[in-house]
XYZ file of C-alpha atoms in Angstrom:
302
model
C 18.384 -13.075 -7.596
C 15.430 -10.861 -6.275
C 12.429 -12.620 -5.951
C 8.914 -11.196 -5.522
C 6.161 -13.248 -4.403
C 2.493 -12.123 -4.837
C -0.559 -13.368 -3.093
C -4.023 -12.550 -4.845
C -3.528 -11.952 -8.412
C -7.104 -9.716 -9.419
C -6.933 -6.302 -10.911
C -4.573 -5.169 -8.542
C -2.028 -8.153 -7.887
C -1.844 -8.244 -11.790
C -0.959 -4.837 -12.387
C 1.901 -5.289 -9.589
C 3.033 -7.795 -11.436
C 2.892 -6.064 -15.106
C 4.567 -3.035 -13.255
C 7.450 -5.409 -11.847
C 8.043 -6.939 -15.354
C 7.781 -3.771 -17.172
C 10.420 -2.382 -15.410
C 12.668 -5.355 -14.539
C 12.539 -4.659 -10.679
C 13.140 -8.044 -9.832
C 14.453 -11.414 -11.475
C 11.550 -14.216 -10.224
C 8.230 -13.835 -9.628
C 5.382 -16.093 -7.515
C 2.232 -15.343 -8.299
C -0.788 -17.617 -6.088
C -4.494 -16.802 -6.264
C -7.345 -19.057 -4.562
C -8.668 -19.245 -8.592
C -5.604 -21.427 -10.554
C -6.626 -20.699 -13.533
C -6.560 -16.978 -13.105
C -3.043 -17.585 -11.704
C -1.861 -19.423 -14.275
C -3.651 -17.420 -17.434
C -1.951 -14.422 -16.224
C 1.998 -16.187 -15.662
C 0.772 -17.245 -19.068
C 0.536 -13.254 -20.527
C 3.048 -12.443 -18.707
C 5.379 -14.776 -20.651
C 4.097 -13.895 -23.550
C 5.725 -10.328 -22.893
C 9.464 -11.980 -22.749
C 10.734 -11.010 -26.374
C 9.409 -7.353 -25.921
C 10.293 -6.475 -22.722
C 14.446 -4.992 -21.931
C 14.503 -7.530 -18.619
C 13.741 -11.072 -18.241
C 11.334 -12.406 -15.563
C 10.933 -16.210 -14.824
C 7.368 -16.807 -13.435
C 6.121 -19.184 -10.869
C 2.465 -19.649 -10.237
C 0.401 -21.441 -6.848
C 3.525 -22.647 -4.978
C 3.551 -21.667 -1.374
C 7.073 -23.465 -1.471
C 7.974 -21.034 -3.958
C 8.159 -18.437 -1.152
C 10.844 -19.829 0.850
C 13.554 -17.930 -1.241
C 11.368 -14.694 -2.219
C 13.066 -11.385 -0.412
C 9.153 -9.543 -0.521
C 5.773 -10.583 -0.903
C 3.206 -8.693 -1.801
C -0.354 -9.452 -0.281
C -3.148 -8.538 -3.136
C -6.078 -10.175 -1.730
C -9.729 -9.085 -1.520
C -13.126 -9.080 -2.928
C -12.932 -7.190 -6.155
C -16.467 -7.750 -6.913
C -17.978 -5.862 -4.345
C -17.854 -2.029 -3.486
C -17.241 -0.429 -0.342
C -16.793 3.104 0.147
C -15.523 2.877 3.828
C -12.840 0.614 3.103
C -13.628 -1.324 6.916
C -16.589 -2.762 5.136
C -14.026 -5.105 3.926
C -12.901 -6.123 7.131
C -15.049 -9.463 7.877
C -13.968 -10.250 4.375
C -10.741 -9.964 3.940
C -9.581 -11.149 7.880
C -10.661 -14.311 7.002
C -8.788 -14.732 3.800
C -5.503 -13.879 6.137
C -6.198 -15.820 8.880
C -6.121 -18.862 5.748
C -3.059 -17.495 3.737
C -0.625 -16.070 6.729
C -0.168 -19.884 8.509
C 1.218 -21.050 4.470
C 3.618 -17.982 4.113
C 5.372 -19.092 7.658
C 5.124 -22.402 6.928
C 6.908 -21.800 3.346
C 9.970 -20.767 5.470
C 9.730 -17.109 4.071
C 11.883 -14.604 6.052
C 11.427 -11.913 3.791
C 9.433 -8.669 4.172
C 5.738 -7.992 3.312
C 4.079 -5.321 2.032
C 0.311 -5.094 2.555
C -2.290 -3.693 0.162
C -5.424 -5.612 1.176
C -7.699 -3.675 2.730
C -8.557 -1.739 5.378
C -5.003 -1.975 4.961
C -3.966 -0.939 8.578
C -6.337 -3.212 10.256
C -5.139 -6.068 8.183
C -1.413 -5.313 7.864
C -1.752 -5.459 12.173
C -3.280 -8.906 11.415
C -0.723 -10.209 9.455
C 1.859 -8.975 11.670
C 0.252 -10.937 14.693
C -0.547 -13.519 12.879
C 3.001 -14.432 11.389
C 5.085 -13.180 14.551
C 7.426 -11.567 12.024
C 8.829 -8.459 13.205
C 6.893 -5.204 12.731
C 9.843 -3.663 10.908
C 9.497 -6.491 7.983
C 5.862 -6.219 8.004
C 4.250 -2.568 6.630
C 1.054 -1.895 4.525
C 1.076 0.573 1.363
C -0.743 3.000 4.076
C -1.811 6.453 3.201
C 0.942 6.510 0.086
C -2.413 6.337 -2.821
C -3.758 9.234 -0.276
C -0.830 11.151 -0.534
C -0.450 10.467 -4.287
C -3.899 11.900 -5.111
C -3.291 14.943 -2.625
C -0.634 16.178 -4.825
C -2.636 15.761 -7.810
C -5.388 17.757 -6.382
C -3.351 20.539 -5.058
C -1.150 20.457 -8.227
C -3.992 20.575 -10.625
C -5.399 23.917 -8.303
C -2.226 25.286 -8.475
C -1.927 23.916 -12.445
C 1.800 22.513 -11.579
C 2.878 18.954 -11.984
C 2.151 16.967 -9.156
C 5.881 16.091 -8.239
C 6.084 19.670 -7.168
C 4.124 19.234 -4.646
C 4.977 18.003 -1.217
C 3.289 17.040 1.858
C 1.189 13.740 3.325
C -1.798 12.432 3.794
C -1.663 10.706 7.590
C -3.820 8.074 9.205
C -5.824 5.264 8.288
C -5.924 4.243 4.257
C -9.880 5.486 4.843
C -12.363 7.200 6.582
C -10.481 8.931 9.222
C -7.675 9.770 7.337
C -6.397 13.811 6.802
C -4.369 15.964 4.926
C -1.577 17.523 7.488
C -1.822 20.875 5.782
C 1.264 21.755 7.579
C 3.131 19.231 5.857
C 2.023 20.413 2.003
C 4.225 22.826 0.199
C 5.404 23.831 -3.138
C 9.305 24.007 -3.153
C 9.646 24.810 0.402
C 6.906 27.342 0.435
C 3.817 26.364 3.201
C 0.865 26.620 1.005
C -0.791 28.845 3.121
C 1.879 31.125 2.353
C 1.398 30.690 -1.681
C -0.369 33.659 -3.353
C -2.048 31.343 -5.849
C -3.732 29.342 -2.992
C -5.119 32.459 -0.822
C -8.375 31.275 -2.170
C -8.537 27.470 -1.430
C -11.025 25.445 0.157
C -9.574 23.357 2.768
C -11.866 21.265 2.899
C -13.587 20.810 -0.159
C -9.808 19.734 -1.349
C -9.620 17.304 1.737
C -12.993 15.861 0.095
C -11.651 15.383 -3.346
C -8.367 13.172 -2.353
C -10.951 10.970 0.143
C -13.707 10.468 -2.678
C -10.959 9.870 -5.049
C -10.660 6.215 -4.619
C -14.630 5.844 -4.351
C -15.489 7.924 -7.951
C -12.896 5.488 -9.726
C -14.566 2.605 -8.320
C -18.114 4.309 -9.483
C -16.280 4.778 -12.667
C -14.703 1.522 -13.711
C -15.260 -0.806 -10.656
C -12.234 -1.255 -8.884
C -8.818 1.037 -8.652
C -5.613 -0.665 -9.911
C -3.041 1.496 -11.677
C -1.986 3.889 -8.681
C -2.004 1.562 -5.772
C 0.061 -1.166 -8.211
C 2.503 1.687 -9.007
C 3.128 2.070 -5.415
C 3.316 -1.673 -4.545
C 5.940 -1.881 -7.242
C 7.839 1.570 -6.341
C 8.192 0.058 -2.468
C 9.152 -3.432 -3.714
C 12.397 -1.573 -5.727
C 13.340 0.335 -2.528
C 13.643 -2.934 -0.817
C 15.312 -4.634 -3.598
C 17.501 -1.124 -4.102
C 17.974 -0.201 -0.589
C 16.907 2.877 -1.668
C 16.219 4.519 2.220
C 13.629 6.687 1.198
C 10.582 8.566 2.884
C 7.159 6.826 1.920
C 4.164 7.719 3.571
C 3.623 3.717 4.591
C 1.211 1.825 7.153
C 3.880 1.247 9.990
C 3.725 0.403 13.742
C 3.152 3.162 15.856
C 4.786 2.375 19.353
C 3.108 5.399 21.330
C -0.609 4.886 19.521
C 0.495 0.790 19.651
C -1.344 0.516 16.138
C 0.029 0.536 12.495
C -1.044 3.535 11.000
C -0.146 5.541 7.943
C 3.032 8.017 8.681
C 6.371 8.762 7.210
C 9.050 6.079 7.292
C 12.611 5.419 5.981
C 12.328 2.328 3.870
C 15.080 -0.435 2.818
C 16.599 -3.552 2.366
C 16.177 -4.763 5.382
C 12.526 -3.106 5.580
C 11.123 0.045 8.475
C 14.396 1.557 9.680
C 12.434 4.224 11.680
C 9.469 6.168 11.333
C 10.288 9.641 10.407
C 9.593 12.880 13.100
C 6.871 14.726 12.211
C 6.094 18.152 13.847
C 2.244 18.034 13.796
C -0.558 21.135 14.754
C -1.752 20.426 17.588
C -5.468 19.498 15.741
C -2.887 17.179 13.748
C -1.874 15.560 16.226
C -5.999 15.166 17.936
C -6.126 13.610 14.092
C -3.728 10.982 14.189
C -4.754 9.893 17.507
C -8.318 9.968 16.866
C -7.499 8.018 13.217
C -5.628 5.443 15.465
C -8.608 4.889 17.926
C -10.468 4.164 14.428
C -7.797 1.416 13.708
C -7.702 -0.307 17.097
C -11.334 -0.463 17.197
C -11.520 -2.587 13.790
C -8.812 -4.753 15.086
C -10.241 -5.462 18.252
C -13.214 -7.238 16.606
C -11.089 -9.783 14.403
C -7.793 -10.205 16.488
């Protein structure tokens, strides 16, 4: 049985769940929110989708005993009525709500794997980390994945190919300091710097586009759901699958000694190693100066 637990069911925690049910990626779900009745309303819909849907999902709601059998949880939580567009903004926020939640996932007995989405993801997946004494490899954030999502739609739409065609990450923190590692992007093996089509590109002004993404859909409609919720329930499958693929994930840097976004082989068992990059040298300046970013934040909560 594959069992999915998530903690802080708002736009975003919902959607991971619809996404989960929708495509019968695992059997049992847990879903626990500081408001019940949001909880509950939503196990409620969710149900309701159990004669149309080709899998079946039983649904638990606000039982931190619950957890004790899940394989993954998902951590959802945050302040979805307020915008920030530096994601660290969050940070007083949202370290509070996981200094309160962490302490009832370790005393469920859960000795699963967590994936993080609250943000400033990086900052707060090295809190929970800490704060649970689970091992780093069963603890990893969504990281720059979104990022690297909305750099291939950017590139593909200049380029006027689909976005799976494109290749490539975004590295660093899920924010502010984060980059595209140009060297990285290509279009079936060809550096884009080497494609005809893209003589002509700004840099930079592409760079902008995938940052401000996330901050012109919250301008928009208020919050961002629908990517970050595909991604949640894309990673939770690898675990379940033990698929051992390459996501671009927040994971524990030993030589920056900070989790950071970077490429990393995922499955069942969670990080089985982060993958080798070979960076620019300015790269490189990047990651470490993204990672100085990331420390910084944590010192003031740890």
């Amino acid at each position: 049985m594959r069992k999915l637990g998530i903690i802080g069911v708002g736009h975003v925690g919902a959607e991971v769940a619809f996404s989960v049910v929708t495509q019968g990626i695992c059997d049992e779900i847990v879903l626990i929110d500081k408001n019940q009745e949001k909880a509950e309303s939503e196990a409620i819909e969710l149900r309701d989708m159990a004669s149309l849907t080709a899998f079946h999902t039983t649904i638990h709601t606000q039982d931190y005993n619950e957890l004790r059998t899940a394989d993954v949880i998902v951590i959802a939580v945050g302040q979805s009525d307020l915008l920030h567009e530096d994601r660290m903004e969050e940070l007083k926020a949202t370290s509070k709500i996981i200094k309160e939640i962490v302490p009832k996932i370790v005393a469920s007995g859960f000795k699963g794997i967590i994936i993080n989405i609250t943000n400033p993801c990086d900052v707060i997946t090295m809190m929970i980390q800490a704060e649970s004494g689970f091992p780093k490899d069963r603890v990893f954030g969504t990281g720059t994945s979104l990022d690297t999502a909305r750099m291939k739609r950017v590139v593909g739409e200049a380029l006027a190919i689909n976005p799976k065609s494109v290749d490539g990450y975004v590295l660093g923190e899920h924010g502010e300091s984060q980059f595209i590692a140009w060297s990285t992007v290509n279009v079936a093996g060809t550096a884009i710097q080497s494609l005809p089509e893209a003589k002509d590109f700004d840099l930079p002004a592409l760079k902008d586009s995938v940052r401000g993404g996330g901050w012109k859909i919250l301008l928009g409609k208020g919050w961002t759901s629908f990517g970050i919720a595909t991604i949640a329930a894309k990673l939770t499958a690898a675990v379940f699958n033990d698929a051992r693929q390459v996501f671009p994930l927040s994971v524990y840097d030993e030589a920056l000694d900070v989790y950071i976004g970077k490429p990393a082989l995922l499955g069942k068992e969670g990080i089985i190693h982060s993958v080798a990059m070979h960076l620019k040298e300015s790269e490189t300046a990047a990651l470490e100066a993204s990672a100085q970013v990331i420390s910084a934040a944590y010192q003031t909560v740890k």
